[in-house]
């Protein structure tokens, strides 16, 4: 940022001489989208490891009373080339929850929970987006886009594409995709507990 005495800008010339900028950490491993383009549907063990790390990162936001509201593979970033360190980026649409809810004015449609388009969200809205991402990581299909393009509320069971996914994990993902927020897992803790049972097994 320019020095305080130069703000607010008084002219276009002032702006051009010292424009504002953002310094961001370099994410050497790219995004989850890059990984899915490279590999297609992920092997179960890799999915479990990444799903746990992504959920853990999201849980830190939720503990701070923040809903992300723009979770998508492009915003899940890897710090290192080995893709061991996961970070969630782009909090441009994120909101602080008041009384457990937040009023929404902007969001990306491709992974947004149905209630977000009505202007209200809570942690279960992020859980819907997270479940969309998990489904896509395992199948290559975005279930929300499937709903929007087919006009059908029902999403095919994940096990119809991936019979190797443990029933508890498949059920958790499908619950996360429920149109009614009250039927989804209520917190990231439930997701972390389920995923941890199957890691390194």
mmCIF file of C-alpha atoms in Angstrom:
data_model
loop_
_atom_site.group_PDB
_atom_site.id
_atom_site.type_symbol
_atom_site.label_atom_id
_atom_site.label_comp_id
_atom_site.label_asym_id
_atom_site.label_seq_id
_atom_site.Cartn_x
_atom_site.Cartn_y
_atom_site.Cartn_z
ATOM 1 C CA UNK A 1 0.000 0.000 0.000
ATOM 2 C CA UNK A 2 1.117 3.571 -0.571
ATOM 3 C CA UNK A 3 2.054 5.697 2.450
ATOM 4 C CA UNK A 4 -0.861 6.967 4.555
ATOM 5 C CA UNK A 5 -0.210 10.568 3.591
ATOM 6 C CA UNK A 6 -0.960 9.695 -0.047
ATOM 7 C CA UNK A 7 -4.405 8.321 0.817
ATOM 8 C CA UNK A 8 -7.046 8.936 -0.218
ATOM 9 C CA UNK A 9 -5.750 9.517 -3.730
ATOM 10 C CA UNK A 10 -6.217 13.086 -4.908
ATOM 11 C CA UNK A 11 -5.716 12.434 -8.623
ATOM 12 C CA UNK A 12 -5.289 9.724 -11.222
ATOM 13 C CA UNK A 13 -1.603 10.621 -11.435
ATOM 14 C CA UNK A 14 -1.202 9.954 -7.688
ATOM 15 C CA UNK A 15 -2.904 6.600 -8.116
ATOM 16 C CA UNK A 16 -0.713 5.635 -11.075
ATOM 17 C CA UNK A 17 2.493 6.714 -9.351
ATOM 18 C CA UNK A 18 1.876 4.471 -6.309
ATOM 19 C CA UNK A 19 -1.049 2.116 -6.983
ATOM 20 C CA UNK A 20 -2.292 -0.221 -4.247
ATOM 21 C CA UNK A 21 -1.231 -3.839 -4.479
ATOM 22 C CA UNK A 22 -1.726 -7.099 -2.684
ATOM 23 C CA UNK A 23 1.173 -9.386 -1.781
ATOM 24 C CA UNK A 24 0.099 -13.020 -1.750
ATOM 25 C CA UNK A 25 1.911 -16.149 -0.713
ATOM 26 C CA UNK A 26 3.144 -18.184 -3.699
ATOM 27 C CA UNK A 27 1.272 -21.468 -3.905
ATOM 28 C CA UNK A 28 3.818 -23.699 -5.580
ATOM 29 C CA UNK A 29 1.497 -26.698 -5.904
ATOM 30 C CA UNK A 30 -1.269 -24.826 -7.741
ATOM 31 C CA UNK A 31 -4.945 -25.434 -7.031
ATOM 32 C CA UNK A 32 -7.197 -28.423 -6.499
ATOM 33 C CA UNK A 33 -8.627 -27.662 -9.946
ATOM 34 C CA UNK A 34 -5.135 -28.086 -11.423
ATOM 35 C CA UNK A 35 -4.776 -31.417 -9.630
ATOM 36 C CA UNK A 36 -8.163 -32.694 -10.845
ATOM 37 C CA UNK A 37 -7.354 -31.664 -14.436
ATOM 38 C CA UNK A 38 -4.055 -33.502 -14.164
ATOM 39 C CA UNK A 39 -5.352 -36.701 -12.530
ATOM 40 C CA UNK A 40 -9.113 -36.858 -13.055
ATOM 41 C CA UNK A 41 -11.019 -38.577 -10.230
ATOM 42 C CA UNK A 42 -8.650 -39.123 -7.320
ATOM 43 C CA UNK A 43 -7.589 -42.398 -5.779
ATOM 44 C CA UNK A 44 -9.370 -43.012 -2.486
ATOM 45 C CA UNK A 45 -6.312 -42.575 -0.246
ATOM 46 C CA UNK A 46 -5.344 -39.293 -1.891
ATOM 47 C CA UNK A 47 -8.946 -38.106 -1.652
ATOM 48 C CA UNK A 48 -9.109 -38.919 2.074
ATOM 49 C CA UNK A 49 -5.854 -37.092 2.820
ATOM 50 C CA UNK A 50 -6.837 -33.988 0.878
ATOM 51 C CA UNK A 51 -10.460 -34.010 2.052
ATOM 52 C CA UNK A 52 -9.284 -34.075 5.667
ATOM 53 C CA UNK A 53 -6.845 -31.189 5.105
ATOM 54 C CA UNK A 54 -9.445 -29.093 3.266
ATOM 55 C CA UNK A 55 -12.036 -29.689 5.992
ATOM 56 C CA UNK A 56 -9.500 -28.832 8.692
ATOM 57 C CA UNK A 57 -8.734 -25.513 6.953
ATOM 58 C CA UNK A 58 -12.451 -24.751 6.625
ATOM 59 C CA UNK A 59 -13.013 -25.594 10.289
ATOM 60 C CA UNK A 60 -10.518 -22.868 11.256
ATOM 61 C CA UNK A 61 -12.608 -20.306 9.379
ATOM 62 C CA UNK A 62 -15.785 -21.532 11.033
ATOM 63 C CA UNK A 63 -14.153 -21.349 14.476
ATOM 64 C CA UNK A 64 -13.498 -17.674 13.727
ATOM 65 C CA UNK A 65 -17.228 -17.277 12.960
ATOM 66 C CA UNK A 66 -16.581 -16.803 9.228
ATOM 67 C CA UNK A 67 -18.402 -18.500 6.351
ATOM 68 C CA UNK A 68 -16.366 -18.655 3.143
ATOM 69 C CA UNK A 69 -19.288 -18.705 0.655
ATOM 70 C CA UNK A 70 -17.055 -19.245 -2.378
ATOM 71 C CA UNK A 71 -15.558 -22.683 -1.853
ATOM 72 C CA UNK A 72 -14.526 -24.225 -5.162
ATOM 73 C CA UNK A 73 -11.517 -26.182 -6.446
ATOM 74 C CA UNK A 74 -9.887 -22.992 -7.749
ATOM 75 C CA UNK A 75 -9.819 -21.572 -4.200
ATOM 76 C CA UNK A 76 -8.216 -24.620 -2.598
ATOM 77 C CA UNK A 77 -4.477 -24.114 -2.941
ATOM 78 C CA UNK A 78 -1.348 -26.143 -2.277
ATOM 79 C CA UNK A 79 1.622 -24.417 -0.675
ATOM 80 C CA UNK A 80 4.141 -27.068 -1.777
ATOM 81 C CA UNK A 81 4.741 -29.136 -4.915
ATOM 82 C CA UNK A 82 3.985 -32.348 -3.024
ATOM 83 C CA UNK A 83 0.547 -30.918 -2.224
ATOM 84 C CA UNK A 84 0.868 -31.691 1.474
ATOM 85 C CA UNK A 85 -0.003 -28.207 2.763
ATOM 86 C CA UNK A 86 -3.528 -27.054 1.910
ATOM 87 C CA UNK A 87 -4.776 -23.486 2.171
ATOM 88 C CA UNK A 88 -8.149 -21.950 1.360
ATOM 89 C CA UNK A 89 -7.894 -18.725 -0.609
ATOM 90 C CA UNK A 90 -10.119 -15.971 -1.963
ATOM 91 C CA UNK A 91 -12.161 -14.774 0.978
ATOM 92 C CA UNK A 92 -13.660 -11.983 -1.130
ATOM 93 C CA UNK A 93 -17.190 -13.283 -0.586
ATOM 94 C CA UNK A 94 -16.630 -14.417 3.019
ATOM 95 C CA UNK A 95 -18.909 -13.083 5.752
ATOM 96 C CA UNK A 96 -18.825 -12.909 9.513
ATOM 97 C CA UNK A 97 -21.794 -14.719 11.011
ATOM 98 C CA UNK A 98 -24.051 -12.862 13.394
ATOM 99 C CA UNK A 99 -26.298 -15.126 15.427
ATOM 100 C CA UNK A 100 -25.033 -18.109 13.444
ATOM 101 C CA UNK A 101 -26.194 -16.727 10.083
ATOM 102 C CA UNK A 102 -24.931 -14.327 7.458
ATOM 103 C CA UNK A 103 -26.671 -12.274 4.790
ATOM 104 C CA UNK A 104 -25.201 -12.868 1.351
ATOM 105 C CA UNK A 105 -24.833 -10.471 -1.554
ATOM 106 C CA UNK A 106 -22.253 -12.194 -3.778
ATOM 107 C CA UNK A 107 -21.317 -15.792 -4.494
ATOM 108 C CA UNK A 108 -20.264 -18.159 -7.288
ATOM 109 C CA UNK A 109 -23.196 -20.183 -8.590
ATOM 110 C CA UNK A 110 -21.317 -23.400 -9.496
ATOM 111 C CA UNK A 111 -20.837 -24.614 -5.898
ATOM 112 C CA UNK A 112 -23.277 -22.438 -3.933
ATOM 113 C CA UNK A 113 -25.864 -24.006 -1.654
ATOM 114 C CA UNK A 114 -29.474 -23.326 -2.708
ATOM 115 C CA UNK A 115 -30.167 -21.100 0.312
ATOM 116 C CA UNK A 116 -27.266 -18.810 -0.637
ATOM 117 C CA UNK A 117 -29.178 -17.666 -3.732
ATOM 118 C CA UNK A 118 -31.935 -16.551 -1.336
ATOM 119 C CA UNK A 119 -29.440 -14.359 0.496
ATOM 120 C CA UNK A 120 -28.922 -16.301 3.743
ATOM 121 C CA UNK A 121 -26.099 -18.666 4.702
ATOM 122 C CA UNK A 122 -24.476 -20.429 7.644
ATOM 123 C CA UNK A 123 -21.769 -23.065 8.121
ATOM 124 C CA UNK A 124 -23.990 -25.677 6.462
ATOM 125 C CA UNK A 125 -23.845 -23.610 3.262
ATOM 126 C CA UNK A 126 -20.077 -24.107 3.188
ATOM 127 C CA UNK A 127 -20.637 -27.800 3.964
ATOM 128 C CA UNK A 128 -22.831 -28.057 0.853
ATOM 129 C CA UNK A 129 -20.042 -26.513 -1.262
ATOM 130 C CA UNK A 130 -17.484 -28.779 0.398
ATOM 131 C CA UNK A 131 -19.624 -31.832 -0.389
ATOM 132 C CA UNK A 132 -19.889 -30.735 -4.032
ATOM 133 C CA UNK A 133 -16.092 -30.546 -4.154
ATOM 134 C CA UNK A 134 -15.700 -33.969 -2.513
ATOM 135 C CA UNK A 135 -18.173 -35.520 -4.973
ATOM 136 C CA UNK A 136 -16.266 -33.982 -7.878
ATOM 137 C CA UNK A 137 -12.888 -35.090 -6.494
ATOM 138 C CA UNK A 138 -14.122 -38.690 -6.564
ATOM 139 C CA UNK A 139 -16.225 -38.702 -9.751
ATOM 140 C CA UNK A 140 -15.193 -35.756 -11.927
ATOM 141 C CA UNK A 141 -18.816 -34.540 -11.812
ATOM 142 C CA UNK A 142 -20.033 -31.370 -10.088
ATOM 143 C CA UNK A 143 -23.357 -32.472 -8.529
ATOM 144 C CA UNK A 144 -24.662 -28.907 -8.201
ATOM 145 C CA UNK A 145 -24.147 -28.237 -11.919
ATOM 146 C CA UNK A 146 -25.803 -31.615 -12.578
ATOM 147 C CA UNK A 147 -28.844 -30.385 -10.629
ATOM 148 C CA UNK A 148 -28.925 -27.045 -12.424
ATOM 149 C CA UNK A 149 -28.476 -28.488 -15.908
ATOM 150 C CA UNK A 150 -30.764 -31.520 -15.531
ATOM 151 C CA UNK A 151 -33.484 -29.800 -13.515
ATOM 152 C CA UNK A 152 -33.508 -32.829 -11.211
ATOM 153 C CA UNK A 153 -33.147 -32.437 -7.464
ATOM 154 C CA UNK A 154 -31.807 -35.974 -7.043
ATOM 155 C CA UNK A 155 -28.070 -36.468 -7.479
ATOM 156 C CA UNK A 156 -26.848 -39.984 -8.410
ATOM 157 C CA UNK A 157 -25.376 -41.850 -5.453
ATOM 158 C CA UNK A 158 -21.632 -41.455 -5.337
ATOM 159 C CA UNK A 159 -21.232 -45.226 -5.003
ATOM 160 C CA UNK A 160 -22.815 -45.674 -8.439
ATOM 161 C CA UNK A 161 -19.600 -44.153 -9.809
ATOM 162 C CA UNK A 162 -17.201 -45.157 -7.031
ATOM 163 C CA UNK A 163 -18.079 -48.439 -5.296
ATOM 164 C CA UNK A 164 -14.700 -48.274 -3.518
ATOM 165 C CA UNK A 165 -15.827 -45.330 -1.357
ATOM 166 C CA UNK A 166 -16.688 -46.528 2.174
ATOM 167 C CA UNK A 167 -20.457 -46.321 2.818
ATOM 168 C CA UNK A 168 -19.988 -43.940 5.768
ATOM 169 C CA UNK A 169 -18.017 -41.469 3.616
ATOM 170 C CA UNK A 170 -20.442 -41.812 0.695
ATOM 171 C CA UNK A 171 -23.390 -41.195 3.024
ATOM 172 C CA UNK A 172 -21.674 -38.173 4.578
ATOM 173 C CA UNK A 173 -21.086 -36.597 1.149
ATOM 174 C CA UNK A 174 -24.651 -37.283 0.023
ATOM 175 C CA UNK A 175 -26.004 -35.775 3.269
ATOM 176 C CA UNK A 176 -23.868 -32.713 2.630
ATOM 177 C CA UNK A 177 -25.665 -32.307 -0.712
ATOM 178 C CA UNK A 178 -29.142 -32.213 0.836
ATOM 179 C CA UNK A 179 -31.210 -29.257 -0.390
ATOM 180 C CA UNK A 180 -32.547 -28.756 3.144
ATOM 181 C CA UNK A 181 -29.669 -27.364 5.265
ATOM 182 C CA UNK A 182 -31.034 -28.982 8.444
ATOM 183 C CA UNK A 183 -30.365 -32.447 6.933
ATOM 184 C CA UNK A 184 -26.687 -31.729 6.260
ATOM 185 C CA UNK A 185 -23.860 -32.362 8.743
ATOM 186 C CA UNK A 186 -24.069 -29.489 11.202
ATOM 187 C CA UNK A 187 -20.343 -28.848 11.489
ATOM 188 C CA UNK A 188 -16.940 -29.685 10.065
ATOM 189 C CA UNK A 189 -16.221 -31.696 13.237
ATOM 190 C CA UNK A 190 -18.564 -34.454 12.085
ATOM 191 C CA UNK A 191 -16.817 -34.595 8.704
ATOM 192 C CA UNK A 192 -13.339 -34.649 10.252
ATOM 193 C CA UNK A 193 -14.329 -37.476 12.603
ATOM 194 C CA UNK A 194 -15.673 -39.603 9.742
ATOM 195 C CA UNK A 195 -12.702 -38.988 7.443
ATOM 196 C CA UNK A 196 -10.159 -39.722 10.195
ATOM 197 C CA UNK A 197 -11.548 -43.251 10.617
ATOM 198 C CA UNK A 198 -10.474 -44.221 7.108
ATOM 199 C CA UNK A 199 -7.144 -42.456 6.761
ATOM 200 C CA UNK A 200 -4.138 -44.788 6.422
ATOM 201 C CA UNK A 201 -6.407 -47.800 6.684
#
